[in-house]
């Protein structure tokens, strides 16, 4: 056979300080806006002499964060443990159940509505029950966070497993592939982008689920992670400390979101449109 | 230059021996009651290059999928007299199928895509990758083994798809309008390359197309189909010898066969419903 059509050739990426040049505005602009807002906050609080127990300035919050770091970091560790454990269990269970659904339409028909029930039930409403029923407080919190994080992974992965190009399914039939081969070599890889985007949604939800459950547990007097610190500081009118805990929760949420985004990018960059650099 | 009628009446002699595949009274009626294909009798000898030509909706893709075993005929038989059969008596012909879209696994390199049929057969990695690399080289893609489909042009993706169909060394290559989505220049090149591989390898091709010019350029024999219900109206032979090249595309002979086939197609469309 003779020559070949022209292959599209990727252009070299211009880099500044190890990162693609076009990435810098996406990092620097939010930081700039954040710094300006914090400055305005600091100024407004000081100029109007707002009392610290109403709204503390950022500098005071920062000082509280440094002073209370020993106790806050322990709580942060607990919240992180619960969040990640819940996320891992949600990912494993969601994936396993989605595979089961893909193998049998009957199983999907019978069980999917209950997954929806689990999803639409407000976690605040069932958290007290779970905390009463389950003796181990961490396990109770984990179950609450899992309930919230589970559904996006299940529904996304189910969608992905069922969205395979039907010509590819025919191709596998033509070569007499077994059910298992079709699952491993076709359906699971095709569902990967859906699974990962479900995971990204669930990462944030697991954190929220853990925090909400901690609040419920904390109101019942059972000490645990960061949400308990917020409650405690609220009772003691330690408002800067409250903000410091809140700041840590936000930071954790952002870190989870970015980390799962990175996982998504690394796993899909070679082939999926969502992970491709925009051209032209 | 012979008249069109003479050309059409005399198909070139088919290669001797039993047909590779024989269709007897093949029909396909869908659950909705629509008769997609009616009464197809067709012998395809080994080494044939047969085109199924017809307007959209004439059941040519359905017929191809029945030959591939992807859908079962509602009546009639499809026999593979020369192919091995499994314990239950079902024929196990070695098939290659090329879809209208390249239909590649986007998460696999060109090499893994071409090696897929062998992987499903359970061939060890090194062996199947050697064979896949050979198939890729055969379609002009040497050096693109590690490239992902996303980074290949439309024509190159179709080449990977052809390499994947060839990697099992099939007895028959079934092609469902494989080049319809490509630009004309790329299509001409792929036509020539396909003919070259076919002549070298000697497998059988059934090629579905709606292009008169493409079918005449490629085939030894053309089954002209009509729609509602889908059926073979007429068979036309293309007596021009191989190898065919760009000179054939501009020859008076080519133009004459194209005219015959166009007329046959026109009649097939005009007769629809009357039969």
Coordinates of C-alpha atoms in Angstrom, one line a residue, chain A residues 72 75 78-79 141 210-211 213-236 241 245 249:
Chain A
X72 CA -8.3 21.4 64.6
X75 CA -10.6 16.9 63.8
X78 CA -11.2 12.4 61.5
X79 CA -13.3 14.1 58.9
X141 CA -20.8 8.7 60.1
X210 CA -19.7 13.4 56.6
X211 CA -20.1 17.0 57.9
X213 CA -23.7 13.6 60.0
X214 CA -21.1 15.1 62.4
X215 CA -23.4 18.0 63.1
X216 CA -26.2 15.6 63.9
X217 CA -23.9 13.5 66.1
X218 CA -22.4 16.7 67.6
X219 CA -25.8 18.0 68.7
X220 CA -26.3 14.7 70.5
X221 CA -23.1 15.4 72.3
X222 CA -20.9 12.9 70.6
X223 CA -17.6 14.5 69.7
X224 CA -16.0 13.9 66.3
X225 CA -14.6 15.8 63.3
X226 CA -14.6 19.4 62.1
X227 CA -18.3 20.0 62.3
X228 CA -18.2 19.2 66.0
X229 CA -15.5 21.9 66.4
X230 CA -17.8 24.4 64.7
X231 CA -20.7 23.5 67.0
X232 CA -18.4 23.6 70.0
X233 CA -16.9 27.0 69.0
X234 CA -20.4 28.3 68.4
X235 CA -21.6 27.4 71.9
X236 CA -18.5 29.0 73.4
X241 CA -12.3 29.4 65.7
X245 CA -12.8 25.2 61.0
X249 CA -13.7 22.3 55.4

